[in-house]
């Protein structure tokens, strides 16, 4: 199934985000290649709608986030930002109301999210990739923490996610210096899961997403919640939360099927319930 998102009825404008579902994988594609998929108000709105749709659709069991053209996403559209700032718009509210919900919808997605990083990911664009569970990168991809380059500090969760991915020293270096990190270096420092030739990226990201879409979706959702909780909790609190979520999972059809399959020496078949 293919569908566009975020269009107002009767508006003849082209959608800036494509939403496609096949074999339980939703693919969300930023489609504004003429501006390196930079985030305008409209694109952010369409992206948020697509992410919510994927989160709410129980038939979707994994999500791929990618871009068209030579960029994954160049972050905030600086032309639109200039206009907004000149009109006196507060940036704090823009970040709170338009960026933070995007990040929280990705991290709170009750199914795995794979970023297929097809090219440059800058500023908030890189932060969106960092919020995903996996990053599969084209060999042409690069990450640019562009915030300080325009006199801003990190937002969209980059101060939280990046140091958890690559460690505090490397995160500090990337965020303060803003030097591009190419795909090979990103793999070396653990920022991406895998690097593939650019023309193989869609297939590689899809292969990973399909594997995840055939997995125990509820267990994945609980694993994501536990990792996020544990990142800011004591060991005692983490142990407690693990026990709590395990209690729910032990009653799922997937766990019952997997238990039975193990005893019968068969491969489990997960249905995501
Ligand atoms: O304040 C708030 O709103 C809060 C939110 C902030 C979140 C943020 O994301 S802050 C960071 C914003 N992003 C940037 O500062 C990145 C700016 N862009 C770049 O540094 C470079 O363009 C790239 C590293 C992304 C790519 O470099 P390169 O050499 O491959 O391409 P280019 O020639 O610089 O750009 C190609 C075109 O894309 C060019 O347009 P043109 O001249 O061909 O018509 C360029 O203007 C456009 N473009 C790239 N990035 C943006 C953009 N247009 C608007 N906004 C962009 N962010």
Coordinates of C-alpha atoms and ligand atoms in Angstrom, one line a residue:
X1 CA 0.0 0.0 0.0
X2 CA 1.3 3.5 -0.8
X3 CA -0.1 6.7 0.6
X4 CA 1.0 10.2 1.1
X5 CA 0.5 11.9 4.5
X6 CA -0.3 15.3 5.8
X7 CA -2.2 16.7 2.9
X8 CA -5.2 18.9 3.5
X9 CA -8.1 17.9 1.3
X10 CA -8.3 19.9 -1.9
X11 CA -4.7 21.2 -1.5
X12 CA -2.9 20.4 -4.8
X13 CA 0.6 20.5 -3.2
X14 CA 2.9 17.5 -3.5
X15 CA 3.4 15.6 -0.2
X16 CA 6.8 16.0 1.4
X17 CA 6.7 12.7 3.2
X18 CA 5.8 9.4 1.6
X19 CA 4.3 6.5 3.6
X20 CA 4.4 3.0 2.3
X21 CA 3.5 -0.3 3.9
X22 CA 4.5 -3.7 2.7
X23 CA 5.1 -7.0 4.6
X24 CA 4.4 -5.3 8.0
X25 CA 7.2 -2.7 7.3
X26 CA 6.2 1.0 7.1
X27 CA 8.7 3.0 5.1
X28 CA 8.6 6.7 5.8
X29 CA 10.5 8.8 3.2
X30 CA 11.4 12.4 3.5
X31 CA 10.8 13.7 0.0
X32 CA 12.1 17.2 -0.4
X33 CA 15.4 16.5 -2.3
X34 CA 15.7 19.9 -3.8
X35 CA 16.5 21.3 -0.3
X36 CA 18.2 18.2 1.1
X37 CA 15.1 17.2 3.0
X38 CA 15.5 20.2 5.3
X39 CA 12.7 20.4 7.8
X40 CA 10.1 23.0 7.2
X41 CA 7.0 23.4 9.3
X42 CA 5.0 21.4 6.7
X43 CA 7.5 18.6 6.4
X44 CA 7.7 18.2 10.2
X45 CA 3.9 18.0 10.4
X46 CA 3.8 15.4 7.7
X47 CA 6.6 13.4 9.3
X48 CA 4.9 13.5 12.7
X49 CA 1.6 12.3 11.1
X50 CA 3.5 9.4 9.4
X51 CA 5.3 8.4 12.5
X52 CA 2.1 8.4 14.6
X53 CA 0.4 6.4 11.9
X54 CA 3.1 3.8 12.0
X55 CA 3.0 3.7 15.8
X56 CA -0.8 3.2 15.9
X57 CA -1.1 0.6 13.1
X58 CA -0.8 -2.8 14.8
X59 CA -0.2 -4.5 11.4
X60 CA 3.0 -2.5 11.1
X61 CA 5.8 -4.3 13.0
X62 CA 8.9 -2.3 11.9
X63 CA 9.6 1.1 10.5
X64 CA 12.2 2.4 8.0
X65 CA 13.0 6.1 8.0
X66 CA 14.9 7.4 5.0
X67 CA 15.3 10.3 2.6
X68 CA 15.3 10.9 -1.2
X69 CA 18.2 12.4 -3.1
X70 CA 21.7 13.0 -1.7
X71 CA 20.6 13.9 1.8
X72 CA 18.9 12.0 4.6
X73 CA 18.0 15.3 6.2
X74 CA 19.8 18.6 6.5
X75 CA 18.1 19.6 9.7
X76 CA 16.0 22.7 10.2
X77 CA 15.3 24.6 7.0
X78 CA 17.5 27.7 7.5
X79 CA 15.5 29.8 5.0
X80 CA 12.3 29.2 6.8
X81 CA 14.0 29.7 10.2
X82 CA 15.4 33.1 9.1
X83 CA 11.9 34.3 8.3
X84 CA 10.5 33.0 11.6
X85 CA 13.3 34.6 13.7
X86 CA 13.0 37.9 11.9
X87 CA 9.3 37.9 12.7
X88 CA 10.2 37.5 16.4
X89 CA 9.1 33.8 16.7
X90 CA 10.5 32.1 19.8
X91 CA 12.8 29.2 19.0
X92 CA 12.3 27.5 22.4
X93 CA 8.6 27.0 21.5
X94 CA 9.5 25.8 18.0
X95 CA 11.8 23.2 19.5
X96 CA 9.3 22.2 22.2
X97 CA 6.3 22.0 20.0
X98 CA 7.7 20.8 16.7
X99 CA 11.0 18.9 17.3
X100 CA 10.6 17.3 20.7
X101 CA 7.4 15.4 19.7
X102 CA 9.1 14.0 16.6
X103 CA 12.0 12.6 18.7
X104 CA 9.6 11.2 21.4
X105 CA 7.4 9.6 18.8
X106 CA 10.4 7.8 17.3
X107 CA 11.9 6.7 20.6
X108 CA 8.5 5.8 22.0
X109 CA 7.6 3.8 18.8
X110 CA 6.4 0.4 20.1
X111 CA 8.2 -1.4 17.3
X112 CA 11.8 -1.1 16.0
X113 CA 12.8 1.9 13.8
X114 CA 15.6 1.6 11.2
X115 CA 17.1 4.8 9.9
X116 CA 18.4 4.2 6.3
X117 CA 20.8 7.0 6.1
X118 CA 21.1 7.6 2.4
X119 CA 23.3 10.7 2.5
X120 CA 24.2 13.7 4.7
X121 CA 22.4 13.9 8.0
X122 CA 22.9 17.4 9.6
X123 CA 21.7 19.0 12.8
X124 CA 18.2 17.9 13.8
X125 CA 18.3 15.6 10.7
X126 CA 21.2 13.7 12.4
X127 CA 19.3 13.7 15.7
X128 CA 16.3 12.0 14.1
X129 CA 18.6 9.2 12.9
X130 CA 20.1 9.0 16.4
X131 CA 16.6 8.5 17.9
X132 CA 16.1 5.4 15.8
X133 CA 17.0 1.9 17.0
X134 CA 19.3 1.1 14.1
X135 CA 21.2 3.2 11.6
X136 CA 22.2 1.5 8.3
X137 CA 24.2 4.0 6.3
X138 CA 25.1 4.3 2.6
X139 CA 28.9 4.6 2.1
X140 CA 28.2 8.2 0.9
X141 CA 26.5 9.2 4.1
X142 CA 28.0 11.6 6.6
X143 CA 26.9 13.1 9.9
X144 CA 27.4 16.8 10.6
X145 CA 26.5 18.2 14.0
X146 CA 25.8 21.5 12.4
X147 CA 24.3 23.3 15.5
X148 CA 27.4 25.2 16.7
X149 CA 28.2 26.1 13.0
X150 CA 25.1 28.4 13.1
X151 CA 25.6 29.5 16.7
X152 CA 23.1 27.1 18.2
X153 CA 23.5 24.3 20.7
X154 CA 22.2 20.7 20.1
X155 CA 18.5 20.0 20.2
X156 CA 16.1 17.2 19.1
X157 CA 17.7 15.0 21.7
X158 CA 21.2 15.0 20.2
X159 CA 22.8 16.0 23.6
X160 CA 21.1 12.8 25.1
X161 CA 21.3 10.3 22.3
X162 CA 24.7 11.0 20.8
X163 CA 26.7 10.5 23.9
X164 CA 24.8 7.2 24.6
X165 CA 25.7 6.0 21.1
X166 CA 29.4 7.0 20.9
X167 CA 30.4 7.9 24.5
X168 CA 30.7 11.4 26.0
X169 CA 34.2 12.3 24.7
X170 CA 33.3 11.6 21.0
X171 CA 29.9 13.2 21.4
X172 CA 31.5 16.3 22.8
X173 CA 34.0 16.4 20.0
X174 CA 31.3 16.0 17.3
X175 CA 29.0 18.6 18.9
X176 CA 31.6 21.2 19.7
X177 CA 33.7 21.0 16.5
X178 CA 30.9 20.0 14.1
X179 CA 33.3 18.3 11.7
X180 CA 31.6 15.9 9.3
X181 CA 31.9 12.2 10.3
X182 CA 31.9 10.0 7.3
X183 CA 30.2 6.6 7.1
X184 CA 33.4 4.6 7.6
X185 CA 34.3 6.6 10.8
X186 CA 30.6 6.4 11.9
X187 CA 30.9 2.6 11.8
X188 CA 34.2 2.6 13.6
X189 CA 32.8 4.6 16.5
X190 CA 29.6 2.7 16.7
X191 CA 27.3 5.4 15.4
X192 CA 25.9 3.2 12.7
X193 CA 25.1 -0.5 12.7
X194 CA 26.2 -1.2 9.1
X195 CA 27.6 0.6 6.0
X196 CA 26.7 -0.6 2.6
X197 CA 27.3 0.7 -1.0
X198 CA 24.7 3.5 -1.7
X199 CA 22.8 1.5 -4.3
X200 CA 22.4 -1.4 -1.8
X201 CA 21.0 0.7 1.0
X202 CA 17.2 0.3 0.4
X203 CA 17.6 -3.5 0.2
X204 CA 19.9 -3.7 3.3
X205 CA 17.6 -1.5 5.4
X206 CA 14.6 -3.5 4.3
X207 CA 16.2 -6.8 5.0
X208 CA 16.8 -5.7 8.6
X209 CA 13.3 -4.3 8.9
X210 CA 11.8 -7.4 7.6
X211 CA 13.7 -9.5 10.1
X212 CA 12.5 -7.3 12.9
X213 CA 8.9 -7.3 11.5
X214 CA 8.9 -11.1 11.9
X215 CA 10.1 -10.9 15.5
X216 CA 8.3 -10.6 18.9
X217 CA 7.0 -7.1 18.5
X218 CA 5.8 -6.7 22.1
X219 CA 9.1 -8.0 23.5
X220 CA 10.9 -5.4 21.3
X221 CA 8.6 -2.7 22.6
X222 CA 9.3 -3.7 26.2
X223 CA 13.1 -3.9 25.5
X224 CA 13.1 -0.3 24.1
X225 CA 11.2 0.9 27.2
X226 CA 13.6 -0.9 29.5
X227 CA 16.6 0.5 27.9
X228 CA 15.3 4.1 28.0
X229 CA 14.2 3.6 31.6
X230 CA 17.5 2.1 32.7
X231 CA 19.5 4.9 31.0
X232 CA 18.4 7.2 33.8
X233 CA 17.7 4.8 36.7
X234 CA 19.4 3.0 39.5
X235 CA 20.1 -0.8 39.2
X236 CA 17.4 -1.4 41.7
X237 CA 14.8 0.5 39.7
X238 CA 15.9 -1.2 36.5
X239 CA 15.5 -4.6 38.1
X240 CA 12.1 -3.7 39.3
X241 CA 11.0 -2.5 35.9
X242 CA 12.3 -5.6 34.2
X243 CA 10.3 -7.8 36.5
X244 CA 7.2 -5.7 35.9
X245 CA 7.4 -5.8 32.1
X246 CA 8.4 -9.5 32.0
X247 CA 5.2 -10.2 33.9
X248 CA 3.2 -8.9 31.0
X249 CA 5.3 -10.5 28.3
X250 CA 5.1 -14.0 29.8
X251 CA 1.4 -13.9 29.0
X252 CA 1.7 -13.0 25.3
X253 CA 0.9 -15.4 22.5
X254 CA 4.4 -14.9 21.1
X255 CA 6.0 -16.1 24.3
X256 CA 3.6 -19.1 24.5
X257 CA 4.4 -20.0 20.9
X258 CA 8.1 -19.7 21.4
X259 CA 8.1 -21.8 24.5
X260 CA 6.2 -24.5 22.7
X261 CA 8.4 -24.3 19.6
X262 CA 11.5 -24.6 21.8
X263 CA 10.2 -27.7 23.5
X264 CA 9.3 -29.2 20.1
X265 CA 12.7 -28.3 18.7
X266 CA 11.1 -26.0 16.1
X267 CA 11.7 -22.4 15.0
X268 CA 9.2 -20.0 16.7
X269 CA 6.8 -18.1 14.5
X270 CA 6.1 -14.7 16.1
X271 CA 2.8 -12.8 15.3
X272 CA 3.5 -9.7 17.3
X273 CA 0.8 -10.3 20.0
Ligands
LIG1 O1 16.3 27.0 15.7 C1 15.6 26.1 15.4 O2 14.8 26.1 14.5 C2 15.7 24.9 16.2 C3 16.0 23.7 15.4 C4 17.3 23.6 15.0 C5 17.7 22.3 14.5 C6 18.7 22.2 13.4 O3 18.7 21.3 12.6 S1 20.0 23.4 13.5 C7 21.0 22.9 12.1 C8 20.4 23.3 10.8 N1 21.1 22.7 9.7 C9 22.3 23.1 9.3 O4 22.9 24.1 9.8 C10 22.9 22.5 8.1 C11 23.1 23.5 6.9 N2 23.6 22.8 5.8 C12 24.9 22.4 5.7 O5 25.7 22.5 6.5 C13 25.2 21.8 4.3 O6 24.4 22.2 3.3 C14 25.2 20.2 4.4 C15 26.4 19.7 5.3 C16 23.9 19.7 4.9 C17 25.4 19.7 3.0 O7 26.6 20.3 2.4 P1 26.8 20.1 0.8 O8 28.1 20.9 0.5 O9 26.7 18.7 0.5 O10 25.6 20.8 0.1 P2 25.3 22.4 0.0 O11 25.8 22.9 -1.3 O12 25.7 23.1 1.2 O13 23.6 22.4 0.0 C18 22.9 22.0 -1.2 C19 21.6 22.8 -1.2 O14 20.8 22.5 0.0 C20 21.9 24.3 -1.1 O15 20.8 24.9 -1.8 P3 21.1 25.6 -3.3 O16 22.2 26.6 -3.0 O17 21.6 24.5 -4.1 O18 19.8 26.2 -3.7 C21 21.6 24.6 0.4 O19 21.3 25.9 0.6 C22 20.5 23.6 0.7 N3 20.4 23.3 2.1 C23 21.3 22.6 2.8 N4 21.0 22.6 4.1 C24 19.9 23.3 4.2 C25 19.5 23.9 3.0 N5 18.5 24.7 2.8 C26 17.8 25.0 3.9 N6 18.1 24.6 5.1 C27 19.1 23.8 5.3 N7 19.3 23.3 6.5

